[in-house]
PDB file of C-alpha atoms in Angstrom:
ATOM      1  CA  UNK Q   6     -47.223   0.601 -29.965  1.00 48.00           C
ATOM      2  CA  UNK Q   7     -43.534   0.867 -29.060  1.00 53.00           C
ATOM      3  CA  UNK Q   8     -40.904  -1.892 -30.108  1.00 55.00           C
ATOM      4  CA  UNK Q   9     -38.924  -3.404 -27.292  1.00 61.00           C
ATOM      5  CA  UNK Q  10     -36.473  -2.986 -25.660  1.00 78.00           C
ATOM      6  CA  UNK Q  11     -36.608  -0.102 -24.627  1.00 95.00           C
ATOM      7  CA  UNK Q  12     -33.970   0.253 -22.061  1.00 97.00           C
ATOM      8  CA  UNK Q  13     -30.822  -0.751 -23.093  1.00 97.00           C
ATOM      9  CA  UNK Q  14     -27.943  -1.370 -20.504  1.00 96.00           C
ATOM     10  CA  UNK Q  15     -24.166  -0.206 -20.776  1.00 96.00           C
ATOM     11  CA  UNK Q  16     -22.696  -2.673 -22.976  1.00 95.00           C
ATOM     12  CA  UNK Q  17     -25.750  -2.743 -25.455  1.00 96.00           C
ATOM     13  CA  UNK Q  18     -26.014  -1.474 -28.477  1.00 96.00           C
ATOM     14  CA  UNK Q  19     -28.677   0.369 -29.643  1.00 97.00           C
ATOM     15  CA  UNK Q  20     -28.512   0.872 -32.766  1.00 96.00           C
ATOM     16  CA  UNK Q  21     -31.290  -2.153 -33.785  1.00 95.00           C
ATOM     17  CA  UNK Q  22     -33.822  -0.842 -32.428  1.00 96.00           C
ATOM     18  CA  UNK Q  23     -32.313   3.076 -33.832  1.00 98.00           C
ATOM     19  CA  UNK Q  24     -32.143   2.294 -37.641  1.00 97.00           C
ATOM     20  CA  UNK Q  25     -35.354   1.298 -38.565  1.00 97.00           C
ATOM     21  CA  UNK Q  26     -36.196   5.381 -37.575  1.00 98.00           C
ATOM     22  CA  UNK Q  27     -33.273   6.382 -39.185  1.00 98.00           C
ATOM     23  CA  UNK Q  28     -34.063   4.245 -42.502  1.00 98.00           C
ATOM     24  CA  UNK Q  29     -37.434   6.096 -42.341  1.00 98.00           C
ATOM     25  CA  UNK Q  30     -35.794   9.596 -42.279  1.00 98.00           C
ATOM     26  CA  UNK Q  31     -36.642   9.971 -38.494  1.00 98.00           C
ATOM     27  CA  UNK Q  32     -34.050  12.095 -36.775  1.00 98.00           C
ATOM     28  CA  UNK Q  33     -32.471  10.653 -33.476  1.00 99.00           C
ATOM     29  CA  UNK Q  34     -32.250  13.465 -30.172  1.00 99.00           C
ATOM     30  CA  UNK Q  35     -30.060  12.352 -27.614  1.00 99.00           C
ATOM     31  CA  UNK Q  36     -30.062  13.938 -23.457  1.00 98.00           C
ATOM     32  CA  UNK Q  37     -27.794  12.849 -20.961  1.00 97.00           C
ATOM     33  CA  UNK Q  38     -27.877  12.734 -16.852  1.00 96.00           C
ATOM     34  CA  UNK Q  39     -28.228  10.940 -13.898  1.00 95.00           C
ATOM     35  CA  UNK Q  40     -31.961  12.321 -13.678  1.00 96.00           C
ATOM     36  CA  UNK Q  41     -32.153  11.354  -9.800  1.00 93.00           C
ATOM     37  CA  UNK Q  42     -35.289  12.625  -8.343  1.00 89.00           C
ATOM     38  CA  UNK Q  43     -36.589  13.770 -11.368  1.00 92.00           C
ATOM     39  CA  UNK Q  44     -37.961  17.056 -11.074  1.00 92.00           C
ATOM     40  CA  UNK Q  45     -39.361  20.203 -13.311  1.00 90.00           C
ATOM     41  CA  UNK Q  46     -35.964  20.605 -14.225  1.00 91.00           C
ATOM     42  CA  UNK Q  47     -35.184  17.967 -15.471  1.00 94.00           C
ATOM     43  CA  UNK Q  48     -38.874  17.508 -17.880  1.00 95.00           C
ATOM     44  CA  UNK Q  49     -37.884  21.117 -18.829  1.00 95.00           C
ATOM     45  CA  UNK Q  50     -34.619  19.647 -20.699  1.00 96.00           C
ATOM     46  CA  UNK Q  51     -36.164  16.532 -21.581  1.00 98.00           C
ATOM     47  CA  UNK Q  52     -39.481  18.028 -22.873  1.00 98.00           C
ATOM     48  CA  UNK Q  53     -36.694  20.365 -25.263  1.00 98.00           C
ATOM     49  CA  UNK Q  54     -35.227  17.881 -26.010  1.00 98.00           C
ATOM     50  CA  UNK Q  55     -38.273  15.889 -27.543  1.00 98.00           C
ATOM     51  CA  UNK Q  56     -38.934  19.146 -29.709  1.00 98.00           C
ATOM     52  CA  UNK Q  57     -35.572  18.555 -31.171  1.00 98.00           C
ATOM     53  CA  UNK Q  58     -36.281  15.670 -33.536  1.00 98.00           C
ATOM     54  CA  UNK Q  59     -38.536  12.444 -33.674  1.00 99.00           C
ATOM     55  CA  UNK Q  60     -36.737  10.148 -31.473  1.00 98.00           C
ATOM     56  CA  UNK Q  61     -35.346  11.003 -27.982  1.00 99.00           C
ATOM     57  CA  UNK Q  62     -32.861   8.598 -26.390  1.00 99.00           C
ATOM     58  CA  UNK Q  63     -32.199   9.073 -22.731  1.00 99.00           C
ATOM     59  CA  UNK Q  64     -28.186   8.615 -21.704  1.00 98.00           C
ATOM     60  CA  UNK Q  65     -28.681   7.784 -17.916  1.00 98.00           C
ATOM     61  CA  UNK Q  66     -25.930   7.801 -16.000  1.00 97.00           C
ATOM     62  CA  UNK Q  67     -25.766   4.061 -14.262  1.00 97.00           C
ATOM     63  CA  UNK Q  68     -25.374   4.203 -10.946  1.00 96.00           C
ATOM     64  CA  UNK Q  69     -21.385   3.137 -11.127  1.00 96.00           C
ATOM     65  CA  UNK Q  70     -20.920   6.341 -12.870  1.00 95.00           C
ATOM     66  CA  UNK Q  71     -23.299   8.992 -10.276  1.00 95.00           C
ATOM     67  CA  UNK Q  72     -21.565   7.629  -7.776  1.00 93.00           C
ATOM     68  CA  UNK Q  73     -18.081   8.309  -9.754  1.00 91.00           C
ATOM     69  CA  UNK Q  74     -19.059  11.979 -10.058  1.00 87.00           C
ATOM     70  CA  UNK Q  75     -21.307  12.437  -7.181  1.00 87.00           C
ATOM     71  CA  UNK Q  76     -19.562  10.806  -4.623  1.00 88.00           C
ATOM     72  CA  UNK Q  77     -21.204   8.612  -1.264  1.00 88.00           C
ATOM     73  CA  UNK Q  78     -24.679   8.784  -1.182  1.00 89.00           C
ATOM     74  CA  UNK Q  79     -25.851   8.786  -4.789  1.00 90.00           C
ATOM     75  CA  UNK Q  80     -27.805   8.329  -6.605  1.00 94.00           C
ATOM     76  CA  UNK Q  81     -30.641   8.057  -4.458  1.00 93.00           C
ATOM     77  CA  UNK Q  82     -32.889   6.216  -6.641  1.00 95.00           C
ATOM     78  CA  UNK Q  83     -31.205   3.132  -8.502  1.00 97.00           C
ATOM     79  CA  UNK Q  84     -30.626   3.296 -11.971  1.00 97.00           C
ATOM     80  CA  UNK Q  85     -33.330   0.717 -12.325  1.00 97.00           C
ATOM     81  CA  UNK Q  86     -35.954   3.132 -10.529  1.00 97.00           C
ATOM     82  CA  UNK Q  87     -34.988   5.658 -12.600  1.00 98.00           C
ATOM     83  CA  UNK Q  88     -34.579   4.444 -15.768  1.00 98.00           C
ATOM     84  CA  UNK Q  89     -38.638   3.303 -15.206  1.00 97.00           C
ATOM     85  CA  UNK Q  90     -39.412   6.458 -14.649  1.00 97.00           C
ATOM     86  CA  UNK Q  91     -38.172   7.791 -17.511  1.00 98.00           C
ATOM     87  CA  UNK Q  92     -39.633   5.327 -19.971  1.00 98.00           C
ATOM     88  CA  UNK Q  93     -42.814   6.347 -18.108  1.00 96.00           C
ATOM     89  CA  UNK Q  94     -42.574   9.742 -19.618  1.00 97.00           C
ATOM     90  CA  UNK Q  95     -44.401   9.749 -23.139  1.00 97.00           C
ATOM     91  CA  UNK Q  96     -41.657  11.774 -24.668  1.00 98.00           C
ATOM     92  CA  UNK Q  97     -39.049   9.598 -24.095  1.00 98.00           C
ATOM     93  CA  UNK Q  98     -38.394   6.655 -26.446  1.00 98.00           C
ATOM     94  CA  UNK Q  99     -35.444   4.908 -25.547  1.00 98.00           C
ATOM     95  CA  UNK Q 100     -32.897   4.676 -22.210  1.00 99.00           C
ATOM     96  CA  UNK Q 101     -29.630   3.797 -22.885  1.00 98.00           C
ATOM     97  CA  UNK Q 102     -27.376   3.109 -19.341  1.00 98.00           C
ATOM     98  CA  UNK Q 103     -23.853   3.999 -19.407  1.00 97.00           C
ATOM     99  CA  UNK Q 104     -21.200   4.016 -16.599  1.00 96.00           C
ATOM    100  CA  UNK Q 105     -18.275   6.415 -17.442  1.00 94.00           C
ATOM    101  CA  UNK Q 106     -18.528   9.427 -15.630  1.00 87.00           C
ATOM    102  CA  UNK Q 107     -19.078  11.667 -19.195  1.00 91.00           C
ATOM    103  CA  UNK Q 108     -21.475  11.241 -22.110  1.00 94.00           C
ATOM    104  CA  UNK Q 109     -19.086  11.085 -25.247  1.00 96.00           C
ATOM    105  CA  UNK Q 110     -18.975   6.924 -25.385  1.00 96.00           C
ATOM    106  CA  UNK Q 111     -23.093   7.261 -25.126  1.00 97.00           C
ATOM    107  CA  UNK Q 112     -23.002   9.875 -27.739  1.00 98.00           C
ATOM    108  CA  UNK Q 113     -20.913   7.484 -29.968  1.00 98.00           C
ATOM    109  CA  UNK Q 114     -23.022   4.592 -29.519  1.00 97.00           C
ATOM    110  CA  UNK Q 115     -26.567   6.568 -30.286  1.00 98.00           C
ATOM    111  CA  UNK Q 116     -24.971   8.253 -33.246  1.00 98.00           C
ATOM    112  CA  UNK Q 117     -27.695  11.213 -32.680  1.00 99.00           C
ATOM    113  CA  UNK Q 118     -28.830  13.800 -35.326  1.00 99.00           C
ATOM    114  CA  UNK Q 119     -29.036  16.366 -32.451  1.00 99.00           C
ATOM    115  CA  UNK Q 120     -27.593  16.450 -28.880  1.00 98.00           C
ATOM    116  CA  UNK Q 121     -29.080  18.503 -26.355  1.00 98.00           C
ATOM    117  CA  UNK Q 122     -27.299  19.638 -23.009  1.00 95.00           C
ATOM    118  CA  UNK Q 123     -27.280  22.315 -20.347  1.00 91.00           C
ATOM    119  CA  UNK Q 124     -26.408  25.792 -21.881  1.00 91.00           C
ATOM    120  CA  UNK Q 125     -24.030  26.311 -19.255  1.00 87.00           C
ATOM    121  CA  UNK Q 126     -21.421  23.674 -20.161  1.00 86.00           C
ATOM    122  CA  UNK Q 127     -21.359  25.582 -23.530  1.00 85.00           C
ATOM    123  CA  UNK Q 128     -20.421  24.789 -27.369  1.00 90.00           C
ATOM    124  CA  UNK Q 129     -17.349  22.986 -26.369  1.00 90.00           C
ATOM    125  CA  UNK Q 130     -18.509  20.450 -23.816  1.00 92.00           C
ATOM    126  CA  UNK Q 131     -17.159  17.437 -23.483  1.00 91.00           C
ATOM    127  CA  UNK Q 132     -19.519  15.836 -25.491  1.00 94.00           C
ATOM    128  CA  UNK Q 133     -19.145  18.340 -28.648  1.00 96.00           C
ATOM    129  CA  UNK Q 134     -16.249  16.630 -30.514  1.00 97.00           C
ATOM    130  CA  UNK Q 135     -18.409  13.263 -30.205  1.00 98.00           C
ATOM    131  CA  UNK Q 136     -21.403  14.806 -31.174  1.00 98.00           C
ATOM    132  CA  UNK Q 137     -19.344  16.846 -34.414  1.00 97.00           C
ATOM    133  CA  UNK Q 138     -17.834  12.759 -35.472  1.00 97.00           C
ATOM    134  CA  UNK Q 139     -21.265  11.366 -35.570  1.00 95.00           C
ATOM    135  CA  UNK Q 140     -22.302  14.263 -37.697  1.00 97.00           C
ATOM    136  CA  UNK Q 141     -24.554  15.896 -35.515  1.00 98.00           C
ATOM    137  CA  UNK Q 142     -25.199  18.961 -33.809  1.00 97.00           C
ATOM    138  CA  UNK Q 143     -25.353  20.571 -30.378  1.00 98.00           C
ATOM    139  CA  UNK Q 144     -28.193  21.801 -29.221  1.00 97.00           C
ATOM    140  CA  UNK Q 145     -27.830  23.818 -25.630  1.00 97.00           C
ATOM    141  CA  UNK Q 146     -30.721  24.396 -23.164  1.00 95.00           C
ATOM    142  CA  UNK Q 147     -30.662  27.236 -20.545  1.00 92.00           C
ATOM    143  CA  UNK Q 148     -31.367  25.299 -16.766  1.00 84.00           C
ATOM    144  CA  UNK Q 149     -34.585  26.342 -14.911  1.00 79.00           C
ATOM    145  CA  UNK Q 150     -32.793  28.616 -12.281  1.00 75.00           C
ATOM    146  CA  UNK Q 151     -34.911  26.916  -9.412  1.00 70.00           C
ATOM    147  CA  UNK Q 152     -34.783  23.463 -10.100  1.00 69.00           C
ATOM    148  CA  UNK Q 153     -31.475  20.676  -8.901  1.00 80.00           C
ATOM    149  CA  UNK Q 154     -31.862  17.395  -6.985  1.00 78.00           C
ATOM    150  CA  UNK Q 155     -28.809  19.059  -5.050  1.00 77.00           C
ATOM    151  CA  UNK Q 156     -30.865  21.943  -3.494  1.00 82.00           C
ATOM    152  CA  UNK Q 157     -34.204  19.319  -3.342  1.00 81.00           C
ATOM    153  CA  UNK Q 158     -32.173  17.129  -1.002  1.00 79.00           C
ATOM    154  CA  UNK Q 159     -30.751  20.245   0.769  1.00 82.00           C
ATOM    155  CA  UNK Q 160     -33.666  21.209   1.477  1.00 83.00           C
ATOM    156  CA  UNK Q 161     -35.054  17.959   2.807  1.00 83.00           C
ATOM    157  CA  UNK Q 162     -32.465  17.464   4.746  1.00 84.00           C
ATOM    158  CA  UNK Q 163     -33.283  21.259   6.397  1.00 86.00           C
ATOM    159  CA  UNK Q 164     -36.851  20.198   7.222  1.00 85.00           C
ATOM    160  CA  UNK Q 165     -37.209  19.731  10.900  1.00 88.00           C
ATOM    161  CA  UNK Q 166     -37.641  16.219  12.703  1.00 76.00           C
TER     162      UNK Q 166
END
């Protein structure tokens, strides 16, 4: 049985319900995104992730911050929607919301032994000197070539009437 909560908004903290598994020698993954439409792409990273350690906490971009760095029109799900979708997913434990438009205030409020990320932002991501303070390490994740929301909805938006 999981402990609540679960979800934990942008100005929570987290680090109640994190503890306890770090106090039992459980190590704490971390994954960031705006995981709109959530698609094989997106499980691929997660499911990664999950191998990582014992604990996987979801950074989900609120929808403030998608729309920040997407622009008009996004996300298309809200942040509640997706956030329940993601706690669906057995492999995820936690969701922490956050609304700046990058991951390193996230990172420094889950504190996580490991932080996973798309291999094609690199070692020196803007995350990585968060990541290096909280004493963890980066771990990077090569992106399923077919799978983005941004093509999905391209593609839907091709389909004829």
């Amino acid at each position: 049985m999981r402990r609540e909560p679960r979800l934990f908004g942008p100005r929570d903290d987290p680090s109640p319900a994190l503890d306890p598994h770090r106090r039992a020698g459980r190590s704490i993954v971390s994954v960031n995104g705006s995981f709109d439409l959530l698609h094989a792409g997106h499980l691929h990273i997660l499911a990664e992730a999950a191998r990582q350690g014992d604990v996987l906490v979801v950074g989900l971009n609120s929808d403030v911050s998608v729309r920040a760095y997407k622009g008009p029109g996004r996300p298309i799900m809200p942040e509640s929607e997706r956030a329940e979708i993601l706690l669906a997913l057995e492999m995820v434990d936690y969701v922490v919301l956050f609304d700046e438009p990058e991951c390193a205030a996230f990172v420094l409020r889950v504190r996580p032994d490991v932080h996973v990320n798309d291999a094609s932002y690199g070692e020196n991501c803007i995350e990585a000197p968060a990541v290096r303070a909280c004493g963890g390490r980066l771990h990077l994740v090569d992106k399923l070539p077919t799978a983005s929301t941004t093509d999905i909805l391209r593609r839907i938006k091709d389909l004829p009437a």
